[in-house]
Coordinates of C-alpha atoms in Angstrom, one line a residue:
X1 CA 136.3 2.3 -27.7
X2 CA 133.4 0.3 -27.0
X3 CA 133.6 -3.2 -27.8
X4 CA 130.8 -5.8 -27.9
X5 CA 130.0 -9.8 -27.5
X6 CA 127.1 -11.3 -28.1
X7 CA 125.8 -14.3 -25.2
X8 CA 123.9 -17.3 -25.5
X9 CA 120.5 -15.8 -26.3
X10 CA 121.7 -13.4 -28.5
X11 CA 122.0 -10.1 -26.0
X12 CA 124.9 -7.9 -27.0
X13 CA 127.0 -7.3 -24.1
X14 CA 129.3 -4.0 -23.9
X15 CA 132.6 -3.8 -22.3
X16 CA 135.8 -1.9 -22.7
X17 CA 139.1 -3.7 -22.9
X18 CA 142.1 -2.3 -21.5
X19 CA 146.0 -3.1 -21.3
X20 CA 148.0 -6.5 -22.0
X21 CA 148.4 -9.5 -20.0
X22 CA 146.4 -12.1 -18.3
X23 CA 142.9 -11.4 -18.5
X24 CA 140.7 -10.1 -15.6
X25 CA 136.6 -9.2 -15.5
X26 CA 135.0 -6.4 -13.6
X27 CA 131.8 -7.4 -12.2
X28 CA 129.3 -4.5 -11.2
X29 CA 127.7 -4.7 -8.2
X30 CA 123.8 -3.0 -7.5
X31 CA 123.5 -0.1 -10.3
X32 CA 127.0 -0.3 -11.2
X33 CA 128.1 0.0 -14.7
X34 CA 130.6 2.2 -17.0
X35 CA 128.5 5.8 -17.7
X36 CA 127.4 5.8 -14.1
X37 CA 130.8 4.1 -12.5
X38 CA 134.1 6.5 -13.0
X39 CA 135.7 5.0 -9.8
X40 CA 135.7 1.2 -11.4
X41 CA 136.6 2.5 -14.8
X42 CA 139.8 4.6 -12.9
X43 CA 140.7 1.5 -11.2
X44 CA 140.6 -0.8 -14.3
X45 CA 143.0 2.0 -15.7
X46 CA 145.4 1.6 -13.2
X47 CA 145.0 -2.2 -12.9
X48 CA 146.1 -2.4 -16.8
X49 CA 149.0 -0.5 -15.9
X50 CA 150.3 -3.2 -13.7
X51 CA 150.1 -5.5 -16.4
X52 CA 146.6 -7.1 -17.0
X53 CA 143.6 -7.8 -19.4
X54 CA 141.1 -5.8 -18.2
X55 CA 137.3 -5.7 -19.2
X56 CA 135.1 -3.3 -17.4
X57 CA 131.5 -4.3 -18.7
X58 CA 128.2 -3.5 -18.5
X59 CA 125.7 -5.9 -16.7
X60 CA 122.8 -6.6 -18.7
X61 CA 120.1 -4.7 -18.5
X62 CA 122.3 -1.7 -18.0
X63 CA 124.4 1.2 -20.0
X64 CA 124.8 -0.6 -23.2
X65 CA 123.8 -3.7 -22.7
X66 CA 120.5 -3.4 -23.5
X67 CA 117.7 -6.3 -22.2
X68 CA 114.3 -6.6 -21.3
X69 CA 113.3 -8.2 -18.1
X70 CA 113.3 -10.7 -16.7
X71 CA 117.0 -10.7 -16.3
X72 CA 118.2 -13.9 -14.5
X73 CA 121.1 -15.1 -12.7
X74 CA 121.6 -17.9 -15.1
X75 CA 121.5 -15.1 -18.5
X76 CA 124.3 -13.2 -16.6
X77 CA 126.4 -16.0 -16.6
X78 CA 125.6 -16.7 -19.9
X79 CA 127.3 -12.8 -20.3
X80 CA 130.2 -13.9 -18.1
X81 CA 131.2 -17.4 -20.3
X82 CA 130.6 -15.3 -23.9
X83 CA 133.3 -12.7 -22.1
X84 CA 135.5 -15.4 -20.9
X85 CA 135.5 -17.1 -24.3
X86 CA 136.6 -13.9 -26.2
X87 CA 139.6 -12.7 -23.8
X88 CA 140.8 -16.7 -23.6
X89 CA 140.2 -17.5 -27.4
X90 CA 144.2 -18.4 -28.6
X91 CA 145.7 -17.5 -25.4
X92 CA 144.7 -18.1 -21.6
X93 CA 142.6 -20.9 -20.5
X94 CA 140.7 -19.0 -17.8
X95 CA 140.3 -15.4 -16.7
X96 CA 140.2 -13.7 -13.1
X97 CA 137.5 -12.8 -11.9
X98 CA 137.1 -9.3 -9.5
X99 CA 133.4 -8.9 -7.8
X100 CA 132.4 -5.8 -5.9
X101 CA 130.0 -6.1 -3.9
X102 CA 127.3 -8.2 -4.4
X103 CA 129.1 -8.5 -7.9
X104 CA 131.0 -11.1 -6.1
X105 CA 128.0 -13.2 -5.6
X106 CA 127.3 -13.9 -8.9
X107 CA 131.4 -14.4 -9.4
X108 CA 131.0 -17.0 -7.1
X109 CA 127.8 -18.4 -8.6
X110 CA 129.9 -18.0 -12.3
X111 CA 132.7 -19.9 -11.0
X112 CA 130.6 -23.0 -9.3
X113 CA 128.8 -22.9 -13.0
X114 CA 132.4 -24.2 -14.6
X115 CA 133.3 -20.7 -15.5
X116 CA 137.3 -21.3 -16.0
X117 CA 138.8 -18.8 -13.6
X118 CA 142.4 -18.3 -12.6
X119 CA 142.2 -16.3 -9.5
X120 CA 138.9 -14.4 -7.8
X121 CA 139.0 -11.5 -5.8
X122 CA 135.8 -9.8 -4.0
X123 CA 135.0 -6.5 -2.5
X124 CA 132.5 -6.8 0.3
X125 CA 130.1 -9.5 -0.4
X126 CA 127.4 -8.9 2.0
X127 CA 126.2 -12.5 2.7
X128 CA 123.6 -13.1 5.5
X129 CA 124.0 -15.9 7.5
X130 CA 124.7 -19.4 5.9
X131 CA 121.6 -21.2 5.9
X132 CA 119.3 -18.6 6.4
X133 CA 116.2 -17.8 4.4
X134 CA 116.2 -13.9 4.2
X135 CA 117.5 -14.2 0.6
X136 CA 115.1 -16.5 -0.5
X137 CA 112.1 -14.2 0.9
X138 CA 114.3 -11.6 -0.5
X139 CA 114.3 -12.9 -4.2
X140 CA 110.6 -13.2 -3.9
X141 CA 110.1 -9.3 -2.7
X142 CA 111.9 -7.9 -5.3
X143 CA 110.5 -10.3 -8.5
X144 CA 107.2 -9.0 -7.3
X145 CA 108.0 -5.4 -7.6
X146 CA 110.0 -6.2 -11.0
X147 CA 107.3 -8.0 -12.2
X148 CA 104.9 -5.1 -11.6
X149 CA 106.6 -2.4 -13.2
X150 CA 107.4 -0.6 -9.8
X151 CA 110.9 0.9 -10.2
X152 CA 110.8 2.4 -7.1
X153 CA 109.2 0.0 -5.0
X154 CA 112.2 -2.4 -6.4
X155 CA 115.1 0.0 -5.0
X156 CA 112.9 0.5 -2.2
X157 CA 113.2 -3.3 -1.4
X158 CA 116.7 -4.0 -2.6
X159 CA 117.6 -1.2 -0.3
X160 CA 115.5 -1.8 2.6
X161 CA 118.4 -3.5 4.6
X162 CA 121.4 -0.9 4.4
X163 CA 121.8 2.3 6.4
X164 CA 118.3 4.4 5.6
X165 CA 120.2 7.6 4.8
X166 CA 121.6 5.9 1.5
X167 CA 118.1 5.9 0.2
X168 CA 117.1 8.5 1.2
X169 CA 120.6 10.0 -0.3
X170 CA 119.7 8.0 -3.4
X171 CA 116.0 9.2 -3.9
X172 CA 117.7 13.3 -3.6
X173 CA 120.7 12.2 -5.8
X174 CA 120.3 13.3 -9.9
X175 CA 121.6 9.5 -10.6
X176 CA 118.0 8.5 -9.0
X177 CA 116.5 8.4 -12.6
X178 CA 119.2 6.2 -13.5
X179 CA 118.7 3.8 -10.6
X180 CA 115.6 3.7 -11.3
X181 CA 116.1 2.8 -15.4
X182 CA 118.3 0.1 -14.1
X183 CA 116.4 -1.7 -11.5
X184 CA 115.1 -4.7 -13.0
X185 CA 118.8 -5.8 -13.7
X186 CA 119.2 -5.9 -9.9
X187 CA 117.5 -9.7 -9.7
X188 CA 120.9 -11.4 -10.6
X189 CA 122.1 -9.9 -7.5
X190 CA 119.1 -10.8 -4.9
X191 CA 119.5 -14.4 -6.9
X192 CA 123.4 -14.6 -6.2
X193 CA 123.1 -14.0 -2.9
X194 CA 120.0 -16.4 -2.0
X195 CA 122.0 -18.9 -3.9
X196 CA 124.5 -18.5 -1.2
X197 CA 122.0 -19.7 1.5
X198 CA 120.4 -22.5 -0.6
X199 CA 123.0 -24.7 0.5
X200 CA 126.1 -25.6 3.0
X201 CA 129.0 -23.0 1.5
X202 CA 131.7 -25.7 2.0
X203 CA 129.2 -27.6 -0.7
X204 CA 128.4 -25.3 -3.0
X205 CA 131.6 -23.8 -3.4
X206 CA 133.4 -27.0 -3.2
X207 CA 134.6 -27.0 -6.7
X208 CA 136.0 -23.3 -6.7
X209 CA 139.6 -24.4 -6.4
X210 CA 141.0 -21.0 -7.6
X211 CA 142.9 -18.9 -5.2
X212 CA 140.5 -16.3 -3.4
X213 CA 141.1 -12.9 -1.8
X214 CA 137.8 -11.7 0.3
X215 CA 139.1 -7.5 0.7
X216 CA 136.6 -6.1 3.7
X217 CA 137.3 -2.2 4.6
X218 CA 139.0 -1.0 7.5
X219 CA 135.6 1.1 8.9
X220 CA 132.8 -1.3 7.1
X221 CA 130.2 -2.6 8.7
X222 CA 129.8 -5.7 10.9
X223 CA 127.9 -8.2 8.1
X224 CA 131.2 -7.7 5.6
X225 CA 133.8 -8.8 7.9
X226 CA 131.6 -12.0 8.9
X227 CA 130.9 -12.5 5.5
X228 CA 134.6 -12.8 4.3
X229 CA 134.9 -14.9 7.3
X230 CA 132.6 -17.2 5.7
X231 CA 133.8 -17.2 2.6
X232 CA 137.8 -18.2 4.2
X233 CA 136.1 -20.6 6.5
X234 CA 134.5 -22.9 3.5
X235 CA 136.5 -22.4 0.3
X236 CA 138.8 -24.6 -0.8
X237 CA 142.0 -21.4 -1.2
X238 CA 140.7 -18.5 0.1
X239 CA 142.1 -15.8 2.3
X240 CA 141.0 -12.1 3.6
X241 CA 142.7 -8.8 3.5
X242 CA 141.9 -5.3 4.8
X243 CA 141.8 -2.1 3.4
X244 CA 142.7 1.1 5.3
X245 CA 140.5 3.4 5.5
X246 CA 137.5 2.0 3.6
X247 CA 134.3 1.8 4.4
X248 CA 132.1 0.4 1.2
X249 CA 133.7 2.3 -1.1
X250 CA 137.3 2.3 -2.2
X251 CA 140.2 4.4 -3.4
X252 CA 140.7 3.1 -6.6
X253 CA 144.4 3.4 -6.6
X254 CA 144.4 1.4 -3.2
X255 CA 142.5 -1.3 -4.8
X256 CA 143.7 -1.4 -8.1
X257 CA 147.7 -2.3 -6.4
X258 CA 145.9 -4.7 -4.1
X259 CA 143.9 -6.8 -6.5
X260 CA 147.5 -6.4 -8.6
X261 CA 149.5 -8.0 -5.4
X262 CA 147.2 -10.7 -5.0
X263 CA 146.9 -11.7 -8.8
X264 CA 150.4 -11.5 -9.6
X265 CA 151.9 -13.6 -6.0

C-alpha cells in the first residue's frame, strides 16, 4: 500500500515500505520511479527478504509525488531527510542509502548535506571528469529547455551524451509519453552531477565517512568504471565491485544479494 510523507515545503512524497530490519532508500535514477520501474520494485522485494527496511519511492515530480517545476537538488533532499526521519523515528539513527545511476549523485550530494546514513551503495554513477565543466554547461542546457516548456527538447539534451540508439529507442518506445511527463524532474540529476565537478571530490566528499560500495557492470561502458575509480580514489571508505554480466542494467536478483552482502559485512 502506498504510503506518504510530507517534506519541507509541504510536497507529499510516495513510497512503498517493505520488510523489517535496518532501513535502506531506493533512489531513482533518470525517469525512474515505481509505475514505470518493475525491476527496482523486484529488487526491493528481494532485498526485504534478506532482512531490511526498504523504501522504494517516487522522486518528485514523478508517479505520485506530484510537483510543479522547478524541481531542485536541494527540494529532493528535502524528500530524502523527511524519508530518513520517518524510517529512523524510535529506532535507527541513520538509513542506507542505494543510488542507481545518476540516483547516486544526488545520494552523494544527500549525504555531504548531513543526511545520517549508515552505509551507501551506487549503481553506475556516470561522473565526467573531476573538475571539468561539461556539467555545469550541462545544468544550464537543460534549465533552458525546462524552463521553456520543451519536454522533448529536455530528453533530447539530458540524453545527448549516451549511445544515440537509446533515444532513438526511447522516442519509438510507448513509455515515451511518460518520459516526456516526467522530464522536468530530471534537473536534480544534471545538478547532482555538476555538483560533482564544482569541487576537488576528496573535498567535497570529505565528510561522507560511511562505508561505500561503487557496483560497475561487467560489459558497461568506459565512463562507469572510471567513475567508480573516482569515487574509491577520494572517499574516505569506499570500495568497487563488479557485476557479471551487466551492462547498465541489472538482474535484480544479482543486485539485490549484492547490495545485501555489502550492507550486512
Amino acid at each position: 500500500m502506498t504510503e506518504f510523507v510530507t517534506s519541507a515545503d509541504g510536497t507529499r512524497i510516495a513510497f512503498d515500505r517493505e520488510g523489517a530490519g535496518p532501513p535502506v532508500i531506493l533512489i531513482g535514477g533518470a525517469m525512474q520511479f515505481r509505475a514505470f520501474d518493475p525491476a527496482t520494485a523486484e529488487m526491493a522485494h528481494l532485498l526485504a527478504g534478506h532482512g531490511f527496511s526498504v523504501v522504494n519511492y517516487d522522486r518528485r515530480g514523478r508517479g505520485e509525488s506530484s510537483a510543479e517545476p522547478p524541481i531542485t537538488l536541494a527540494q529532493t533532499i528535502d524528500d530524502l531527510r523527511a524519508l530518513t526521519e520517518l524510517l529512523t523515528e524510535g529506532a535507527d539513527d541513520a538509513v542506507a542509502l542505494f543510488g542507481n545511476s545518476s540516483g547516486g549523485a544526488i545520494a552523494l550530494a544527500a549525504a555531504a548535506a548531513g543526511l545520517p546514513v549508515s552505509k551507501l551503495v551506487f549503481f553506475e554513477v556516470p561522473l565526467d571528469a573531476e573538475g571539468g565543466a561539461e556539467g555545469a554547461v550541462f545544468v544550464e542546457e537543460l534549465r533552458e529547455r525546462i524552463d521553456a516548456g520543451d519536454r522533448v527538447g529536455t530528453l533530447e539534451v539530458y540524453m545527448a551524451d549516451m549511445p544515440p540508439e537509446w533515444l532513438e529507442g526511447a522516442k519509438q518506445s510507448p513509455g515515451w509519453p511518460t518520459m516526456l511527463e516526467v522530464a522536468p524532474s530530471l534537473l536534480p540529476d544534471a545538478e547532482s552531477l555538476a555538483w560533482t565537478q564544482s569541487a576537488p571530490r576528496a573535498e567535497l566528499w570529505r565528510g561522507i565517512t560511511a562505508p561505500t560500495l561503487a557496483l560497475v557492470g561487467e560489459q558497461t561502458q568506459p565512463i562507469m568504471t572510471s567513475a567508480a575509480a573516482s569515487l574509491v580514489a577520494s572517499m574516505p571508505d569506499a570500495t568497487t565491485r563488479t557485476i557479471p554480466g551487466a551492462d547498465h542494467r541489472w538482474d535484480p536478483h544479482v543486485l539485490a544479494l549484492a547490495i545485501a552482502e555489502f550492507l550486512v559485512g
